[in-house]
Coordinates of C-alpha atoms in Angstrom, one line a residue:
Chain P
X169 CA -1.9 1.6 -27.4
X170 CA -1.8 -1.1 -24.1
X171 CA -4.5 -3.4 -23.9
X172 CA -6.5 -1.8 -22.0
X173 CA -7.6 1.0 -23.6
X174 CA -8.0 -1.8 -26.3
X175 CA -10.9 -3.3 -24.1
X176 CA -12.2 0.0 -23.3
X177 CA -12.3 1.2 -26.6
X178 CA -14.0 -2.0 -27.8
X179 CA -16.6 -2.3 -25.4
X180 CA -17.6 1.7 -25.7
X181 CA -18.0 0.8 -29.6
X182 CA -19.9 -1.7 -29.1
X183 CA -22.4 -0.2 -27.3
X184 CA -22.3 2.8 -29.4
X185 CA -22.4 0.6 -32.7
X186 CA -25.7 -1.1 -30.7
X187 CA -27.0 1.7 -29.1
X188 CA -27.8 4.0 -32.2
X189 CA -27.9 0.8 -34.7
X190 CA -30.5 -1.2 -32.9
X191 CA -34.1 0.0 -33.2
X192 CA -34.6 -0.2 -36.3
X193 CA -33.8 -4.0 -35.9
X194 CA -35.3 -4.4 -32.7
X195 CA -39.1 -3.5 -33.9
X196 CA -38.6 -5.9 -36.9
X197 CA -37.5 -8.6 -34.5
X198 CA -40.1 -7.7 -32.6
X199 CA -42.9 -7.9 -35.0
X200 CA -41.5 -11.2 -36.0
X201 CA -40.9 -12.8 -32.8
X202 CA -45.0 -12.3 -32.6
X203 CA -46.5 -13.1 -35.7
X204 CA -44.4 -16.2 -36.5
X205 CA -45.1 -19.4 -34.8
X206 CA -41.3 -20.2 -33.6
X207 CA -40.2 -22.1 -30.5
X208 CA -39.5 -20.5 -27.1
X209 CA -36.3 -20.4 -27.7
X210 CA -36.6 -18.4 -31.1
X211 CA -39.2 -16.0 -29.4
X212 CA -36.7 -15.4 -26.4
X213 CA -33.7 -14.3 -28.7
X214 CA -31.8 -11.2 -28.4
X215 CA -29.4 -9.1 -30.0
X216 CA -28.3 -7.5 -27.6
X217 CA -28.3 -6.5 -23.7
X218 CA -26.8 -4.7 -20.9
X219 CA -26.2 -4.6 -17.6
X220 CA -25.3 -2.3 -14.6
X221 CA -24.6 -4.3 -11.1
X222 CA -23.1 -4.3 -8.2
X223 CA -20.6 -6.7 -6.8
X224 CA -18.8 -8.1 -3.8
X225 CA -15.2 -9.4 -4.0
X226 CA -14.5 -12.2 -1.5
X227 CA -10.2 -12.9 -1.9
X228 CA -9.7 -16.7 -2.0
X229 CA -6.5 -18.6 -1.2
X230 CA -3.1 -18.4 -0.9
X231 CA -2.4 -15.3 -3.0
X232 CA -1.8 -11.2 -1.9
X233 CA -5.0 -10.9 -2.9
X234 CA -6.5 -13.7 -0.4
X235 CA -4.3 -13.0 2.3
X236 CA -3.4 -9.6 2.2
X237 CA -7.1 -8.1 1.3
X238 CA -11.2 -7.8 2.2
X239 CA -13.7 -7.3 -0.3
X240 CA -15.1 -4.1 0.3
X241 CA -18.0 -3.7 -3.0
X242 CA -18.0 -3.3 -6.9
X243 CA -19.4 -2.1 -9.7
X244 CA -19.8 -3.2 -13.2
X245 CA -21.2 -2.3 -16.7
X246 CA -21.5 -5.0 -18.8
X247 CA -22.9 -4.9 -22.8
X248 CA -23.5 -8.5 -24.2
X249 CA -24.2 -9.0 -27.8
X250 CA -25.6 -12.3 -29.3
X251 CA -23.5 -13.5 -32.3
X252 CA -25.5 -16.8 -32.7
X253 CA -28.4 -18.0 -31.1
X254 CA -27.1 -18.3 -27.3
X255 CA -23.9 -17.3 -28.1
X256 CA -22.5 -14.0 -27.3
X257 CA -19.6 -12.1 -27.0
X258 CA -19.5 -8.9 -24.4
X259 CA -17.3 -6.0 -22.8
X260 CA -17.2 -5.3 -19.5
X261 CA -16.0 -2.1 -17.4
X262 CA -15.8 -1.8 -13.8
X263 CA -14.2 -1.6 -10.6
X264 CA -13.2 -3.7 -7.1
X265 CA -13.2 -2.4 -4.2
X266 CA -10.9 -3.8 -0.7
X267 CA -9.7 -2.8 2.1
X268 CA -6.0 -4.2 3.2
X269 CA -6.4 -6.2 6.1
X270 CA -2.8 -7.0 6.5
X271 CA -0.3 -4.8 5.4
X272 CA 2.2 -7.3 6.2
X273 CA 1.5 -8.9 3.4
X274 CA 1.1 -6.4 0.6
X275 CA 3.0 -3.2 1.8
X276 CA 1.9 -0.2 3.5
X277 CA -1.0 1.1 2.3
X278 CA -5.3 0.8 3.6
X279 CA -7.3 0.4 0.3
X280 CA -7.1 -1.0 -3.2
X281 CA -9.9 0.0 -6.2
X282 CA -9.4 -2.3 -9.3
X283 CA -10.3 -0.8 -12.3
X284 CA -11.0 -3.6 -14.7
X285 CA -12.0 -4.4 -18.4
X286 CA -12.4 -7.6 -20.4
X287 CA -13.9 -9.4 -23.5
X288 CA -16.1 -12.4 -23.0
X289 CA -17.0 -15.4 -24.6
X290 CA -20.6 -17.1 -23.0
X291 CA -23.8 -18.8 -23.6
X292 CA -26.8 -18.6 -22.5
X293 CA -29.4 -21.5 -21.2
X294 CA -32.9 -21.1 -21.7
X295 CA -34.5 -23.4 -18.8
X296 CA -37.9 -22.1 -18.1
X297 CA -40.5 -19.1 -19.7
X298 CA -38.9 -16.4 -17.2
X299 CA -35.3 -17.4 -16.3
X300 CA -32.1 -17.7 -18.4
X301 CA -28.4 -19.3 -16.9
X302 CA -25.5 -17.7 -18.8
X303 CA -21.9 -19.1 -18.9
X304 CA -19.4 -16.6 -19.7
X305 CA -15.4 -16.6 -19.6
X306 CA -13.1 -13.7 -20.5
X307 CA -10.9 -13.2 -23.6
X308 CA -8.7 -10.2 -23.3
X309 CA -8.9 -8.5 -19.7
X310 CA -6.4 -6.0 -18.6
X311 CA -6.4 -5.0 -14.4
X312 CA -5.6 -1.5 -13.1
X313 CA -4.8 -1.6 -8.7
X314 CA -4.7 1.5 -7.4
X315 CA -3.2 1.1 -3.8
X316 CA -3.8 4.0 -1.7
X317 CA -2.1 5.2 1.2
X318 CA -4.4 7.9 1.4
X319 CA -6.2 10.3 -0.8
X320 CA -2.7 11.6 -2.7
X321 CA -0.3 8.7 -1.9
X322 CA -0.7 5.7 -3.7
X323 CA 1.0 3.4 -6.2
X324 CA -0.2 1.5 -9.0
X325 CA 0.0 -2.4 -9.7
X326 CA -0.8 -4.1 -13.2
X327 CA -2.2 -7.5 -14.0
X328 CA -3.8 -9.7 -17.2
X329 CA -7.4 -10.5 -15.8
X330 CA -9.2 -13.8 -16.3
X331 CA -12.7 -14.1 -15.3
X332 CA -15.0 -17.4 -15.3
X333 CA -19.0 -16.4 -14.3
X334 CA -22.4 -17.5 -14.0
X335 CA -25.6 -16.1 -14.0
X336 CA -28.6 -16.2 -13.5
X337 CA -31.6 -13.9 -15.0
X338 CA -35.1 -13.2 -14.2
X339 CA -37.0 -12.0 -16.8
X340 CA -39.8 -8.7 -15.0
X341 CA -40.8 -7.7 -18.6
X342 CA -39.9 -8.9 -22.0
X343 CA -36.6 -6.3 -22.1
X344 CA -35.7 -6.0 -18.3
X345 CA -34.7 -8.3 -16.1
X346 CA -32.6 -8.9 -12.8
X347 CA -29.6 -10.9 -12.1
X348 CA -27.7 -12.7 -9.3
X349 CA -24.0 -13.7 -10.9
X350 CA -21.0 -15.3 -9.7
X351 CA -17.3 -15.0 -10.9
X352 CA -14.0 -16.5 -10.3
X353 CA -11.2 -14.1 -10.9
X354 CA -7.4 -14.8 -11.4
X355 CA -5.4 -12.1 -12.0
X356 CA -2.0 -12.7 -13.4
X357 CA 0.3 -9.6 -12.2
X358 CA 3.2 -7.9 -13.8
X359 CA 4.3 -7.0 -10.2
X360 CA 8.2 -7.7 -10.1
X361 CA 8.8 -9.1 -6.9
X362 CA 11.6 -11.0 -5.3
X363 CA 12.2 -15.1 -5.9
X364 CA 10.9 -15.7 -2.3
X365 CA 7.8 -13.3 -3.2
X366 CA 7.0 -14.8 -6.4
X367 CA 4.4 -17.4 -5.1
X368 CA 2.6 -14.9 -3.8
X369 CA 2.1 -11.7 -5.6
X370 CA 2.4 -13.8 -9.3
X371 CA -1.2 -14.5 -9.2
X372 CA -4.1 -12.9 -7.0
X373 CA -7.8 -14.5 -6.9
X374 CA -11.0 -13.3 -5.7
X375 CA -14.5 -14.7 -5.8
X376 CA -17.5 -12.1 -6.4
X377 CA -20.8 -12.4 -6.1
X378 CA -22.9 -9.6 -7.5
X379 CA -26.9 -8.4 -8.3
X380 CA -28.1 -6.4 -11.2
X381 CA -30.3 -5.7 -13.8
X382 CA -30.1 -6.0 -17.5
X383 CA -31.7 -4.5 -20.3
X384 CA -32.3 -6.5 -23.5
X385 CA -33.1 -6.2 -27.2
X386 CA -35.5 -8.7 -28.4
X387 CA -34.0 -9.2 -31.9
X388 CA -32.4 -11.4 -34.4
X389 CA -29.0 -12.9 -33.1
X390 CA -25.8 -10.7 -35.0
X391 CA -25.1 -13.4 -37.7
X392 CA -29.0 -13.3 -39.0
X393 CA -29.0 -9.8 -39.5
X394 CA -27.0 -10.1 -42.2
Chain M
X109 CA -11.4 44.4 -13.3
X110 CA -11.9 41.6 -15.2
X111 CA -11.9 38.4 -13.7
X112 CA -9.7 35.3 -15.1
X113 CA -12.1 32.1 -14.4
X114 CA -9.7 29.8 -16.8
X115 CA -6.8 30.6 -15.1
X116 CA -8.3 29.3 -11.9
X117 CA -9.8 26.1 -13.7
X118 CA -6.5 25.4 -14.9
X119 CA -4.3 26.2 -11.6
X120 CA -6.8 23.8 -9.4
X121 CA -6.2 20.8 -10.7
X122 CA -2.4 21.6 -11.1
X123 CA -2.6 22.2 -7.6
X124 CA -4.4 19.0 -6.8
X125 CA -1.9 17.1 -9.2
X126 CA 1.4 18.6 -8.0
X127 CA -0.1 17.4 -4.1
X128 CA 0.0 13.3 -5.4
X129 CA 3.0 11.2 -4.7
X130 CA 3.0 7.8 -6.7
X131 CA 6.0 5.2 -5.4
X132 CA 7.0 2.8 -7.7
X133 CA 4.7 0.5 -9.9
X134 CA 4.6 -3.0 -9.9
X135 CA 7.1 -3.3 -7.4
X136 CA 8.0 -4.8 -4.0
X137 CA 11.2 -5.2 -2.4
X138 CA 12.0 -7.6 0.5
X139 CA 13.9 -6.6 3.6
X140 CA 15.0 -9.3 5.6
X141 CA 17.6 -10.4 8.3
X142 CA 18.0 -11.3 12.0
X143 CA 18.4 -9.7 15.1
X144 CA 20.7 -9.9 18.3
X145 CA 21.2 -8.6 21.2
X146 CA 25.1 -8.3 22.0
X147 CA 24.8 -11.3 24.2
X148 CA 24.0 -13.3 21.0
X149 CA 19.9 -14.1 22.2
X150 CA 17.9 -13.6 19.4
X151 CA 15.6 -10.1 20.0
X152 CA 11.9 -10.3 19.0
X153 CA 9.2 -8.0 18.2
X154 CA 11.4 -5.4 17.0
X155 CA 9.5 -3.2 14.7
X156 CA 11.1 -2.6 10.9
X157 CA 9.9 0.0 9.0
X158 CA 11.1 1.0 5.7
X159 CA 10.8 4.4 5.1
X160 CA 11.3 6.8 1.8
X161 CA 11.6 10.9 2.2
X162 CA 11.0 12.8 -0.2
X163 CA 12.0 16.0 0.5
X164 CA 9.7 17.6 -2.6
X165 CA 10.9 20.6 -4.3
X166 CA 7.2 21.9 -4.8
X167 CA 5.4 24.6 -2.7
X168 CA 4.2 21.7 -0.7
X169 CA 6.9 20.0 1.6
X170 CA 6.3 16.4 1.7
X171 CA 6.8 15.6 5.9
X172 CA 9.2 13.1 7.1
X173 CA 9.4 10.2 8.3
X174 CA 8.7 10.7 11.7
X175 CA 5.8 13.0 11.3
X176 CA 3.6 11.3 9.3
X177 CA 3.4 7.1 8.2
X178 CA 2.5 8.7 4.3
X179 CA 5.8 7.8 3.6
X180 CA 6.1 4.2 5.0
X181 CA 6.3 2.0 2.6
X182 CA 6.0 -1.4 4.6
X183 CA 6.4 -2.2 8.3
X184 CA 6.5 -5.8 10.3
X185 CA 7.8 -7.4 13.2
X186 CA 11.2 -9.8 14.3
X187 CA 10.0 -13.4 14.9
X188 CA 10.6 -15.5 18.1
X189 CA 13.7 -16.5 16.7
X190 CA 15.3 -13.0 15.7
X191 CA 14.5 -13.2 11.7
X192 CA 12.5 -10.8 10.1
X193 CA 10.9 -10.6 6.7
X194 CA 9.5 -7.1 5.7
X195 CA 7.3 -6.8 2.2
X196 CA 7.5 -3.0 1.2
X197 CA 6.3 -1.2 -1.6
X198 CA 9.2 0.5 -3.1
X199 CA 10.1 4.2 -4.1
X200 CA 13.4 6.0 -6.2
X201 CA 14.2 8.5 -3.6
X202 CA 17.6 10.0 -2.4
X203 CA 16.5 9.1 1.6
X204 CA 15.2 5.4 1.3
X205 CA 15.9 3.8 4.7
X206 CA 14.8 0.8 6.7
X207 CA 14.4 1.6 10.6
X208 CA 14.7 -1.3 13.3
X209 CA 13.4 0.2 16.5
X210 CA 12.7 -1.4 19.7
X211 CA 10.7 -0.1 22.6
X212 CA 13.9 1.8 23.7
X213 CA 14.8 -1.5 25.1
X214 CA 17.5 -1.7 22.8
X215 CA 19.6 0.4 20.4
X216 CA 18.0 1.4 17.2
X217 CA 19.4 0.5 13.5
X218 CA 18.6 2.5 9.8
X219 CA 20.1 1.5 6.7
X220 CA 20.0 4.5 4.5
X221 CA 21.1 4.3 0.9
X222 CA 19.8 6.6 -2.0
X223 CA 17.6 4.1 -4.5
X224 CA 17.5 6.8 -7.6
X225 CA 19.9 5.0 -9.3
X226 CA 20.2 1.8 -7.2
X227 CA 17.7 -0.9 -7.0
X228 CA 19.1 -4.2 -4.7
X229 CA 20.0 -7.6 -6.2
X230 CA 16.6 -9.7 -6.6
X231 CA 14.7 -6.9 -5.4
X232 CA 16.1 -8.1 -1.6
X233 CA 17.6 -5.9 1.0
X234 CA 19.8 -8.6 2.8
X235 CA 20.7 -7.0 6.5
X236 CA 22.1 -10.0 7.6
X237 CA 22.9 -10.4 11.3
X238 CA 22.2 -7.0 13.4
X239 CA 23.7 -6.8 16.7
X240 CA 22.2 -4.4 18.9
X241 CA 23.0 -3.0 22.6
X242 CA 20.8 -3.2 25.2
X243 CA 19.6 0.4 26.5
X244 CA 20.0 1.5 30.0
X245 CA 18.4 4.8 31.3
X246 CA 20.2 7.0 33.7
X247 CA 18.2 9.0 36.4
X248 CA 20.4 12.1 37.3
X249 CA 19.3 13.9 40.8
X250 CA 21.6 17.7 41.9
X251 CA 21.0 19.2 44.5
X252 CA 22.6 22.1 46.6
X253 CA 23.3 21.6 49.9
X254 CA 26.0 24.2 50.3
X255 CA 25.3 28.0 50.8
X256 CA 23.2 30.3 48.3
X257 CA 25.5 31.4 45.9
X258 CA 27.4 28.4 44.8
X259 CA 27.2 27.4 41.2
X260 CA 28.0 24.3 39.6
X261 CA 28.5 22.8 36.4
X262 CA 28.8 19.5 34.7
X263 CA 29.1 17.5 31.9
X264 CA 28.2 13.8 30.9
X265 CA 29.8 12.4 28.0
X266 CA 28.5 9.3 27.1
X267 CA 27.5 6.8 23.9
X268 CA 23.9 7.4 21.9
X269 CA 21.8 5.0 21.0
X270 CA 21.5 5.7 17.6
X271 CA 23.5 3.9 14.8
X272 CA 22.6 4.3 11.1
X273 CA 24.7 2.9 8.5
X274 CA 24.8 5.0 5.0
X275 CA 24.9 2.6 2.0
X276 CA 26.1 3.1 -1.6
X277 CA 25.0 1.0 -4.3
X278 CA 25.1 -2.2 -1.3
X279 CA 28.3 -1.3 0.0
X280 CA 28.6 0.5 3.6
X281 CA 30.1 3.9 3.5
X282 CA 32.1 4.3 7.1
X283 CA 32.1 8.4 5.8
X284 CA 28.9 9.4 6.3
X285 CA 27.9 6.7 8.9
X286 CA 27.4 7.4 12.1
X287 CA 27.6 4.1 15.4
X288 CA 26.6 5.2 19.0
X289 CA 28.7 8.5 18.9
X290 CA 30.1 10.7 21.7
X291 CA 27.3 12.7 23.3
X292 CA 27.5 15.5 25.9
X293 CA 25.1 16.9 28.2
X294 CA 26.1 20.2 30.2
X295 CA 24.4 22.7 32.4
X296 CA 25.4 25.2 34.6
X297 CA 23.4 25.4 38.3
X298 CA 23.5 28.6 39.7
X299 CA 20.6 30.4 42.5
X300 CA 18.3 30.7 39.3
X301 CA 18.2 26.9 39.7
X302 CA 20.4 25.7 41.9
X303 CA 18.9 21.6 41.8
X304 CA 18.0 19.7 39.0
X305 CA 16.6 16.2 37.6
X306 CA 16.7 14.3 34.4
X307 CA 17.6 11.4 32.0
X308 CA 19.1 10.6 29.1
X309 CA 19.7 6.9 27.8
X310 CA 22.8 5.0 26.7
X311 CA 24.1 1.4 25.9
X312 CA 24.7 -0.9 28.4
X313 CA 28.6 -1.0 29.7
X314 CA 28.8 2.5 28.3
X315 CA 31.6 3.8 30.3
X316 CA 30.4 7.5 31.1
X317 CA 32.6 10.6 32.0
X318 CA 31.3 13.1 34.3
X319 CA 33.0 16.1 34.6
X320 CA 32.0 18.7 37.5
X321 CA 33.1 22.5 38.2
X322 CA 32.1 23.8 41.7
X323 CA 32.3 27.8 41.6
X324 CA 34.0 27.5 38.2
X325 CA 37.3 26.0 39.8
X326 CA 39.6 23.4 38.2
X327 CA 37.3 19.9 36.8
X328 CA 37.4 17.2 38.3
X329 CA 36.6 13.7 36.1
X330 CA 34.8 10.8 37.8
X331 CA 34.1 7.6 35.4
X332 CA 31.4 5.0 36.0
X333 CA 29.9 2.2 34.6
X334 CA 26.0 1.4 33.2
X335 CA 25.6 -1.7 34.8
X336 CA 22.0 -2.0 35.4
X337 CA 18.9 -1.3 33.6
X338 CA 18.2 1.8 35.5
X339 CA 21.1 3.9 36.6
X340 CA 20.9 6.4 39.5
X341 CA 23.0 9.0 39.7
X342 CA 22.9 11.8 42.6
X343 CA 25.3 14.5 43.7
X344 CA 25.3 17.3 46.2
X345 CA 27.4 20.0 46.3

């Protein structure tokens, strides 16, 4: 089995595993996130949380990626679960979306989709009553480019994914919340190039920056349940 | 009758599936060399193309090269200096080649090779130095100044401008390449048209034979050389 449908497996049990396992947790934590007199911090954990958002890839540096392509959108679905405290681990599906600016660069074809999943490490900051700052960095992430040349011609490229992000939250009710985030991607490719090619296609990068909104679980953190 | 919906659900996406071409993944080759002209100046802004065919067995006949850029795989442009550096995806294919073409200014190049059981040394096709021939056109003008009736006939023989260069496994194969060969042009003029205009496009220097028959009597050969640009040529008989 390659890596990832590893990811993707993972993060589809995950939410499945939270999805069904949850409430009966969630109105426990709930009740006692109320009646007990705990700190903002303790009334403001999770167990879990997830996201849908939109993205926009902006290619950075010397790379294929940064000279070769143009953002052109994203989407992402991300579930988050809190292990301890502020601490969480998370799965994340989605896609990239670019247009090939210079073809001189990358070959012959007009658009690129990047199909991506990943495991992440982060923590979350509590600074104020309605905002939260999360610092998250990836684990395992596995990159699928599909290069198109139009609808029925197109060729595929592979890469390991690493991802560093930031967020910020905005708490609208106690469980829903939107987001502005920020990532740094570096995508380490399998692509087989010549020696004279190799400093550009071994690595591509991309910036995104993305908006969203997360749905969250006020509960017990994953290591208290037990 | 009875009607067969899962037969139709199944055949659509075959259909759809059997329509996709995929080149090679995680791939790209390089193509790189230089250009001359055959006055040794360095020729720039040639275009280089590298090309794959596939000529598809399916119901569905993948086009060529020339109709469609579906099967380019990655295209750029000679420097000031004559070098060239092309980054191309890459595909296994019996008809992979790598066009240089020029405006017609100058004589065009393809390396052809078949890449189904050949991929190039560190992923680099190497063209080295490429000499090509400047073009000159040549206008041709008949007309009949004799009596109704006559007929004439003629025929240029004279060098194309095509040269492609079949490789196997990196190594040129002289058999099945083919350099500026012999062409011929011929036409008879008779009452149904008697004059007639046209062009056709060879090296430069190409020494050209044209061979004329008035009223189907013996040939007569007269040679001349392309030594401009734009050639005329008129006759009257």
């Amino acid at each position: 089995m390659s890596l990832h449908l590893v990811i993707k497996k993972t993060v589809l049990c995950l939410f499945i595993a939270f999805a069904f396992g949850l409430n009966a947790q969630n109105n426990e934590g709930l009740k006692e996130a109320i009646e007990s007199d705990v700190s903002i911090t303790d009334s403001k954990q999770r167990n879990v949380a997830y996201s849908i958002g939109y993205h926009n890839p902006i290619p950075t540096g010397d790379n294929f990626i940064g000279n070769g392509l143009e953002g052109n959108g994203g989407l992402n679905f991300k579930v988050q679960i809190y292990v301890y405290k502020q601490f969480f681990v998370g799965g994340s599906l989605g896609a990239s979306y670019f247009d090939v600016k210079d073809p001189s660069v990358v070959g012959d074809y007009k658009k690129t989709r990047i199909a991506e999943q990943f495991l992440f490490l982060g923590y979350e900051f509590i600074p104020t009553e309605n905002f939260r700052v999360g610092l998250t960095a990836s684990v395992f992430g596995e990159a699928r480019y599909k290069n198109q040349k139009s609808d029925n011609v197109y060729q595929i490229d592979t890469a390991l994914l690493n991802s560093y992000g930031v967020y910020l939250t905005y708490e609208i009710s106690r469980e829903f919340m939107i987001y502005l985030d920020y990532a740094f991607r570096v995508d380490k490719t399998r692509i087989n190039v010549p020696t004279a090619l190799e400093d550009t296609f071994r690595k591509g990068a991309f910036s995104q920056i993305g908006i969203g909104l997360k749905f969250s679980f006020i509960g017990k953190d994953f290591i208290s349940l037990f | 009758m009875k009607r067969h919906p899962h037969f139709f659900l199944i055949l659509i996406p075959l259909l759809i599936l059997s329509c996709e071409v995929r080149f090679a993944p995680d791939v790209r080759v390089q193509v790189k060399g230089m250009i001359i002209s055959d006055t040794g100046e360095p020729i720039s802004d040639a275009q280089i193309s590298v090309y794959t065919r596939r000529s598809s067995g399916g119901y569905i006949n993948a086009p060529g090269p020339l109709g469609t850029d579906d099967y380019l795989l990655g295209r750029n442009y000679s420097n000031q200096d004559g070098t060239f550096e092309v980054t191309s995806l890459f595909d296994r294919d019996e008809d992979f080649s790598i066009v240089v073409f020029n405006e017609n200014n100058y004589t065009n190049y393809s390396y052809t090779t078949s890449t189904v059981d050949y991929v190039p040394e560190n992923l680099t096709f190497d063209l080295e130095t490429l000499t090509l021939d400047r073009v000159a056109t040549i206008d041709y003008n008949f007309t009949r100044t004799s009596v109704e009736g006559n007929t004439f006939q003629y025929i240029f023989n004279f060098r194309d401008t095509a040269c492609l260069e079949y490789y196997v496994e990196g190594v040129v194969d002289s058999g099945l390449s083919y350099c500026y060969q012999n062409r011929t042009l011929n036409r008879t003029l008779n009452d149904n048209r008697p004059d007639i205009a046209g062009r056709f496009s060879s090296p430069y220097a190409t020494v050209v034979d044209f061979t004329y028959s008035i009223n189907e009597q013996d040939p007569i050969t007269q040679t001349f050389t392309i030594d401009q640009d734009n050639y005329e040529f008129t006759f009257s008989y």
